[in-house]
Backbone as a ProteinNet text record, in pm:
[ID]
protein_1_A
[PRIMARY]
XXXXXXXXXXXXXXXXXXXXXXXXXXXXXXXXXXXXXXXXXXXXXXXXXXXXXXXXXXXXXXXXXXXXXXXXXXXXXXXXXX
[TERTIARY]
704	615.9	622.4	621.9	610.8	423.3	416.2	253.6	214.9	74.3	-19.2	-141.7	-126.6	-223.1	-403.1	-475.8	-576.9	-688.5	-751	-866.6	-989.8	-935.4	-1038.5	-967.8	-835.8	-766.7	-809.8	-841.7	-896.5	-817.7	-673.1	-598.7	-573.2	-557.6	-554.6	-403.2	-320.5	-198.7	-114.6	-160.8	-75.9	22.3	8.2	87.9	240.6	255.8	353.4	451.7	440.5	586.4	636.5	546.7	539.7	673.1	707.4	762.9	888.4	993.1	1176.7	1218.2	1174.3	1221	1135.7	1097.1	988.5	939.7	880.3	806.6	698.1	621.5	457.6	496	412.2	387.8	216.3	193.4	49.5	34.8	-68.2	-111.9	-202.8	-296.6	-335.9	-457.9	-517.3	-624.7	-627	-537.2	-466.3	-356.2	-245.4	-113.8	-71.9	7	80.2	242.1	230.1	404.8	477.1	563.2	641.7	753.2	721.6	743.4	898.4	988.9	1112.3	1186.7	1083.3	1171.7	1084.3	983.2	902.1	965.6	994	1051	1008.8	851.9	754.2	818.3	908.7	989.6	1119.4	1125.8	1224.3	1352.1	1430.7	1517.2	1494.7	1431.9	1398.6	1303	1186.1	1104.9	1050.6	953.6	960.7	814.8	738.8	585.6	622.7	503	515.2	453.4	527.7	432.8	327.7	345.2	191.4	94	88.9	-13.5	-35	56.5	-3.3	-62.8	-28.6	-117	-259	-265.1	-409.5	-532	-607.7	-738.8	-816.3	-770	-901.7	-818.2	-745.6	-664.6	-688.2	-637.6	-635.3	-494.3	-389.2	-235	-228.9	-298.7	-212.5	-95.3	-59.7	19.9	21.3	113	120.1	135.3	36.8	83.7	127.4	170.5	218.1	387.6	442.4	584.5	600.8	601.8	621.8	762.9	794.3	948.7	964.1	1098.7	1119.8	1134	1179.4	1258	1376.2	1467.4	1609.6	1606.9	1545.3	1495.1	1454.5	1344.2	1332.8	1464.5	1511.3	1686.3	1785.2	1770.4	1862.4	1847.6	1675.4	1695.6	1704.7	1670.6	1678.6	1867.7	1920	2074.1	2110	2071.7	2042	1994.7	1909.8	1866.7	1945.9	1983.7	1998.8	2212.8	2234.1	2393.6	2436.6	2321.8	2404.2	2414.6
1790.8	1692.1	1562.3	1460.1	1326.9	1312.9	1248.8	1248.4	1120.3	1060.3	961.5	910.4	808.4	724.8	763.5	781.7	841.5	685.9	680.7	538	575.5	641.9	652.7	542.7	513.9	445.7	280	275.1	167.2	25.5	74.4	-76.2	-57.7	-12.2	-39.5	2.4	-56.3	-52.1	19.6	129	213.8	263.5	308.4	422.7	341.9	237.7	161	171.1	106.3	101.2	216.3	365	496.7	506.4	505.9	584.8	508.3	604.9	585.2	540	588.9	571.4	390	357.2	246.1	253.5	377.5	381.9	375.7	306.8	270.9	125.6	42.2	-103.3	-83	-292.7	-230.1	-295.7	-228.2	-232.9	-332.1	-333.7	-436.9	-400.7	-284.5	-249.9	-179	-91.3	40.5	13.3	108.1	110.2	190.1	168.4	291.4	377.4	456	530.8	548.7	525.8	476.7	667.9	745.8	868.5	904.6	804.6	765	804.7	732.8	709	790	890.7	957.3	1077.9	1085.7	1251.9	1368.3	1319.8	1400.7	1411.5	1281.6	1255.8	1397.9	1474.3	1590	1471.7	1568.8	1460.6	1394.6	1329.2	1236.5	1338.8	1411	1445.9	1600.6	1627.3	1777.3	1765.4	1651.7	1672.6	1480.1	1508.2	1349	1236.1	1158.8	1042.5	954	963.4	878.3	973.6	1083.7	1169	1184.1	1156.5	1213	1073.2	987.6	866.4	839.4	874.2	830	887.6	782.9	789.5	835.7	824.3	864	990.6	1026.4	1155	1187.6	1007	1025.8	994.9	1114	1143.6	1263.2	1275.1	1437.7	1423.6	1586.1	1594.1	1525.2	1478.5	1452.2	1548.5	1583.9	1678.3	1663.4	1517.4	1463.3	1459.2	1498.3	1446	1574.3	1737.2	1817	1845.4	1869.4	1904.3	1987.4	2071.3	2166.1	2087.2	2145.3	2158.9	2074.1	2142	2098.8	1987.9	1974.3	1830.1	1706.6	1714.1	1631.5	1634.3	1719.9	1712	1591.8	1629.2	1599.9	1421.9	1400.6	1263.1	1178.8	1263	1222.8	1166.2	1276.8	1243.9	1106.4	1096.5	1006.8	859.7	864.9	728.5	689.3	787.2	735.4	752.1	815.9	799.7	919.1	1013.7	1068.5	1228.7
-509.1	-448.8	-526.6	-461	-490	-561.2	-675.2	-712.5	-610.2	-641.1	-557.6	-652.1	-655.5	-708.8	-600.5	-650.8	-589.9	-629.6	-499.6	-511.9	-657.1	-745.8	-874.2	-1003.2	-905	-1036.1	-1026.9	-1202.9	-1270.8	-1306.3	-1258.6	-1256	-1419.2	-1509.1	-1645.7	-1689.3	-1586.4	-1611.4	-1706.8	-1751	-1842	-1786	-1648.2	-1542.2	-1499.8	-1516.1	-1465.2	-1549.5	-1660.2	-1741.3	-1788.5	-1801.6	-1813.7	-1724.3	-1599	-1483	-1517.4	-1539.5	-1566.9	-1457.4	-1333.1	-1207.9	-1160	-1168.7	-1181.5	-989.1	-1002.1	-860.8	-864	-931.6	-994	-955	-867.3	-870.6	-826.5	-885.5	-799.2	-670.5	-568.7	-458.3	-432.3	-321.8	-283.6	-343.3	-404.5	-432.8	-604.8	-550.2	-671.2	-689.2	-800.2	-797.6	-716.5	-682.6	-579.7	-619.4	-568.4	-622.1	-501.3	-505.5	-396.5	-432.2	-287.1	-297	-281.7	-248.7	-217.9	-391.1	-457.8	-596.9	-709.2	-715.1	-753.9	-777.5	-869.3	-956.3	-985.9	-1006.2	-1107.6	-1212.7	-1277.3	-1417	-1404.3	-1301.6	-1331.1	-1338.6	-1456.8	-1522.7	-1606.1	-1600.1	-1805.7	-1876.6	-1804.1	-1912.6	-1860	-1886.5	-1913.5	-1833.7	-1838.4	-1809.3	-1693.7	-1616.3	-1568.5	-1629	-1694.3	-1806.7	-1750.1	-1602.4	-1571.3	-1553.4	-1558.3	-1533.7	-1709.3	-1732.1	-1953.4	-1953.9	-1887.9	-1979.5	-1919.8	-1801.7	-1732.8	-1789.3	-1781.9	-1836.5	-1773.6	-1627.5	-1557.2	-1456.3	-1508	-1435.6	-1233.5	-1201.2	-1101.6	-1009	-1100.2	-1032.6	-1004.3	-860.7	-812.9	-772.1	-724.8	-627.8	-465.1	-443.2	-276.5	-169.3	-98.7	0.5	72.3	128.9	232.4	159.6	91.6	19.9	-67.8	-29.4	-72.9	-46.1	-196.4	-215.9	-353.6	-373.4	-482.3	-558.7	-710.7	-806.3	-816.5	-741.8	-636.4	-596.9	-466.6	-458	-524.3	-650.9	-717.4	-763	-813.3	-947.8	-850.9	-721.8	-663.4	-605.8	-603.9	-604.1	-727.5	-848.8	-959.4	-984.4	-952.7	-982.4	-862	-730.8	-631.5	-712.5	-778.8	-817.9	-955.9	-1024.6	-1170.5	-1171.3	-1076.7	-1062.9	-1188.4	-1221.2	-1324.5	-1258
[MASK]
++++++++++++++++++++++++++++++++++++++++++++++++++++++++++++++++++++++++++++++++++

């Protein structure tokens, strides 16, 4: 699954420069993650770094953008050419 910025988030920009894939920009309100380019970090890291950095732990999962393992690996290799 692709994660989602949830309307609890405080704008305190930590979550952005966190994401390898840079699918964190902000929104018209919140930041948003753009589910196209969203990894859940599979491939650079072991845990997802905008969910380790938030303060106010409002990065779930997307239920609308459910996908494996596989999938993430596979857009991971998709975006990064490796």
């Amino acid at each position: 699954m692709a994660l989602i910025i949830t309307d609890e988030c405080i704008n305190c920009d930590v979550c952005e420069p966190e994401c390898p894939n840079e699918a964190i920009e902000p929104g018209d309100e919140i930041y948003v993650i753009d589910p196209e380019k969203c990894t859940e970090c599979v491939g650079h890291y072991e845990t997802s770094q905008c969910v380790e950095v938030c303060p106010v732990d409002c990065i779930p999962f997307d239920p609308a953008h459910n996908e494996t393992q596989d999938q993430l690996m596979e857009k991971y290799h998709m975006l990064t050419g490796k």
